[in-house]
PDB file of C-alpha atoms and ligand atoms in Angstrom:
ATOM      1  CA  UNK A  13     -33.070  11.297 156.673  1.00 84.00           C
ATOM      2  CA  UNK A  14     -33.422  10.770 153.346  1.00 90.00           C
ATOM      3  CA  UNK A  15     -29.938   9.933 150.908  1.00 94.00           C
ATOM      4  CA  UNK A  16     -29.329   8.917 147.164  1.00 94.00           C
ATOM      5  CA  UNK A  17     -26.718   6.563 146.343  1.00 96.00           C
ATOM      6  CA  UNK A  18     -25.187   7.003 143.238  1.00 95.00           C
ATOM      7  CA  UNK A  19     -22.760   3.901 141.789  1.00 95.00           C
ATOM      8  CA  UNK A  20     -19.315   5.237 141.283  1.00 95.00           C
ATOM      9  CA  UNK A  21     -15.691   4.519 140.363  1.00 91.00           C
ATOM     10  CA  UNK A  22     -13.916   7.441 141.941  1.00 92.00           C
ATOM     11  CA  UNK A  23     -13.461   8.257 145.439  1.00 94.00           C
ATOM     12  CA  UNK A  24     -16.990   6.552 146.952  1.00 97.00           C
ATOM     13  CA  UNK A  25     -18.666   7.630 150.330  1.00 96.00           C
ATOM     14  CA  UNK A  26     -19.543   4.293 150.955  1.00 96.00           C
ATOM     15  CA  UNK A  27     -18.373   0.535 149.847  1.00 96.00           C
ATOM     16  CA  UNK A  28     -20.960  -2.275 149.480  1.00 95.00           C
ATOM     17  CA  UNK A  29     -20.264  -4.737 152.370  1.00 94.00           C
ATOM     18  CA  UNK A  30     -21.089  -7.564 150.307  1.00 93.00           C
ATOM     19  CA  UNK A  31     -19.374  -7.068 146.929  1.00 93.00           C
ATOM     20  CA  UNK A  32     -16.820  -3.855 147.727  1.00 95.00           C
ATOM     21  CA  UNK A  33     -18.592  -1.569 145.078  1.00 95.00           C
ATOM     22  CA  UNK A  34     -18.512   2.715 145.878  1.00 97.00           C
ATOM     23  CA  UNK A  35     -20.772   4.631 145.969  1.00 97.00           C
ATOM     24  CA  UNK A  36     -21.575   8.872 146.265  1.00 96.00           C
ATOM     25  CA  UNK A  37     -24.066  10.027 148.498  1.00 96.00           C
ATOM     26  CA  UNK A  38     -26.240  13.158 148.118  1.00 95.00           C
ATOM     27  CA  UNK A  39     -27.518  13.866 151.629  1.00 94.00           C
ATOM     28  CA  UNK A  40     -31.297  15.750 152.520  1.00 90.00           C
ATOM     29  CA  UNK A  41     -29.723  17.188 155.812  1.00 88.00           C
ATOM     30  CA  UNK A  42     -25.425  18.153 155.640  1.00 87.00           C
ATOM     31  CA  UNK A  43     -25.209  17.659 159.431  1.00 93.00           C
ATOM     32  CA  UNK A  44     -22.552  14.555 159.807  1.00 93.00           C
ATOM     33  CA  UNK A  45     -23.897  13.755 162.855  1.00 94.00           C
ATOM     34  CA  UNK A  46     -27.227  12.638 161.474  1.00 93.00           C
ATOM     35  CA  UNK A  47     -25.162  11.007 158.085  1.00 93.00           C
ATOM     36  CA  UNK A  48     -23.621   8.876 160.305  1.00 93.00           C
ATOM     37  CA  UNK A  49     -26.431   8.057 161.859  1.00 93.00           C
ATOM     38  CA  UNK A  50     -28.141   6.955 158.328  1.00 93.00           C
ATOM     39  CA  UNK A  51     -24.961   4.901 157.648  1.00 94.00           C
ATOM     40  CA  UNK A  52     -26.189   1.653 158.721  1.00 95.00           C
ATOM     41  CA  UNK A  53     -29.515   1.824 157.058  1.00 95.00           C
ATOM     42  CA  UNK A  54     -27.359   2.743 153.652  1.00 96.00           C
ATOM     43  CA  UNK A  55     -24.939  -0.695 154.457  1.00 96.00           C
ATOM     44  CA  UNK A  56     -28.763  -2.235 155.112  1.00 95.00           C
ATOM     45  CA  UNK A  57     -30.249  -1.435 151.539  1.00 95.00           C
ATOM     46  CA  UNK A  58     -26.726  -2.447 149.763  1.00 95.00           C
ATOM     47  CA  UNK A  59     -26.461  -5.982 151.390  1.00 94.00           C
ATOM     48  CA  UNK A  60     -30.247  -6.105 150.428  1.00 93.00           C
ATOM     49  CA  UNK A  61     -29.616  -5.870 146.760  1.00 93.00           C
ATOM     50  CA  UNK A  62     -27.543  -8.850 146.842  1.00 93.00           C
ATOM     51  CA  UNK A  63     -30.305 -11.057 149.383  1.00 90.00           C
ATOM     52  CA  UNK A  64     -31.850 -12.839 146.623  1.00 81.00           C
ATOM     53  CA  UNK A  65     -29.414 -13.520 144.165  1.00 81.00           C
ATOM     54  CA  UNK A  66     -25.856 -13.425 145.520  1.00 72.00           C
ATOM     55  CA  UNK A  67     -24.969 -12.468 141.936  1.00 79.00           C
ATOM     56  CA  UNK A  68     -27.754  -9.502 141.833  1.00 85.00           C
ATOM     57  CA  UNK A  69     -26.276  -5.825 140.865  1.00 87.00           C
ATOM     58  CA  UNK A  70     -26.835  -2.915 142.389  1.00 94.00           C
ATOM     59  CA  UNK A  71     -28.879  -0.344 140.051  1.00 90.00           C
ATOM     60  CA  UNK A  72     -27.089   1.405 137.378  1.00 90.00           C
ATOM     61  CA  UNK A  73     -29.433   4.059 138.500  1.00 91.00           C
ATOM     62  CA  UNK A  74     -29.673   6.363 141.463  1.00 92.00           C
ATOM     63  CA  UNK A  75     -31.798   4.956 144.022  1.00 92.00           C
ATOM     64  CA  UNK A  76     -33.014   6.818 147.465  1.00 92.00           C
ATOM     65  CA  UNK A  77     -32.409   5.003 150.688  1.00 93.00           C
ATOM     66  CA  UNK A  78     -35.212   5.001 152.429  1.00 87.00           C
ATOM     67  CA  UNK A  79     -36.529   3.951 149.410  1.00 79.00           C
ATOM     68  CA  UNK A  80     -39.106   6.498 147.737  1.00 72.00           C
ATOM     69  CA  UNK A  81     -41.852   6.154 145.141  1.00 73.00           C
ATOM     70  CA  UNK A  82     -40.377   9.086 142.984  1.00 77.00           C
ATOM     71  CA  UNK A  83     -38.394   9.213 140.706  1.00 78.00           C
ATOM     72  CA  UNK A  84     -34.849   9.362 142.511  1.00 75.00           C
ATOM     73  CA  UNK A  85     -33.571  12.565 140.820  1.00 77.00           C
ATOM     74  CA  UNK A  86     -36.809  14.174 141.998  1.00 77.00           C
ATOM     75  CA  UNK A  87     -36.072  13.143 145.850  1.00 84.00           C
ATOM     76  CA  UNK A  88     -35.417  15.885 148.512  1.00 83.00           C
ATOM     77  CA  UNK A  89     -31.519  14.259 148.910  1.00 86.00           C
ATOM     78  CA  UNK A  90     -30.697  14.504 144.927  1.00 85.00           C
ATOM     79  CA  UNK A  91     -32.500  18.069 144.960  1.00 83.00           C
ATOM     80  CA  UNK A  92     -30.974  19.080 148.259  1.00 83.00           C
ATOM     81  CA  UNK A  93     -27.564  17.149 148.236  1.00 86.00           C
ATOM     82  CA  UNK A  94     -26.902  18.555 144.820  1.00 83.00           C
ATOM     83  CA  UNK A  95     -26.937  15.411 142.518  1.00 80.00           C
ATOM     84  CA  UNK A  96     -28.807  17.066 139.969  1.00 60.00           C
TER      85      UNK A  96
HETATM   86 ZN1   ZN B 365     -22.760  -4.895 146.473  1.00 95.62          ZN
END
C-alpha cells in the first residue's frame, strides 16, 4: 500500500508526531480499512525525517511512503490518489 504525503497548511490527513506539521495523503488503494492500516508506517517515515537531526525538515516535496525510486508524482498513489 503505497501513499504520497504532501506538506500542507490546510486541513492535513496526518500530523507529524515529532514536530505537529500536516500533511495530505494521496492513497494507491481508497479502502479505509487498508489506510488505516498504512497509518503507522506513514507516523514511521515522519519521525524518521527528524532521526538524525532533531532540527531536520520534512521535504518541501512530495515523497512516497514506502519510499520509491521514482519520481513521486510518477508513483501509483499520486497517479491513483489524484495528486496530479
Ligand atoms: Zn515533523
Amino acid at each position: 500500500m503505497q501513499a504520497l504525503c504532501k506538506l500542507t497548511n490546510d486541513s492535513p490527513d496526518v500530523l507529524c508526531p515529532v514536530c505537529g506539521k500536516g500533511f495530505r495523503l494521496y492513497w494507491e488503494r481508497s479502502s479505509s480499512a487498508q489506510q488505516q492500516a498504512a497509518l503507522p508506517e506513514i507516523h514511521q517515515a515522519l519521525r524518521d525525517h527528524h532521526k538524525e537531526n532533531p532540527f531536520a525538515q520534512h521535504p518541501e516535496v512530495p515523497f512516497n511512503v514506502p519510499s520509491w525510486s521514482g519520481l513521486p508524482q510518477f508513483s501509483a498513489a499520486a497517479l491513483l490518489g489524484g495528486a496530479a
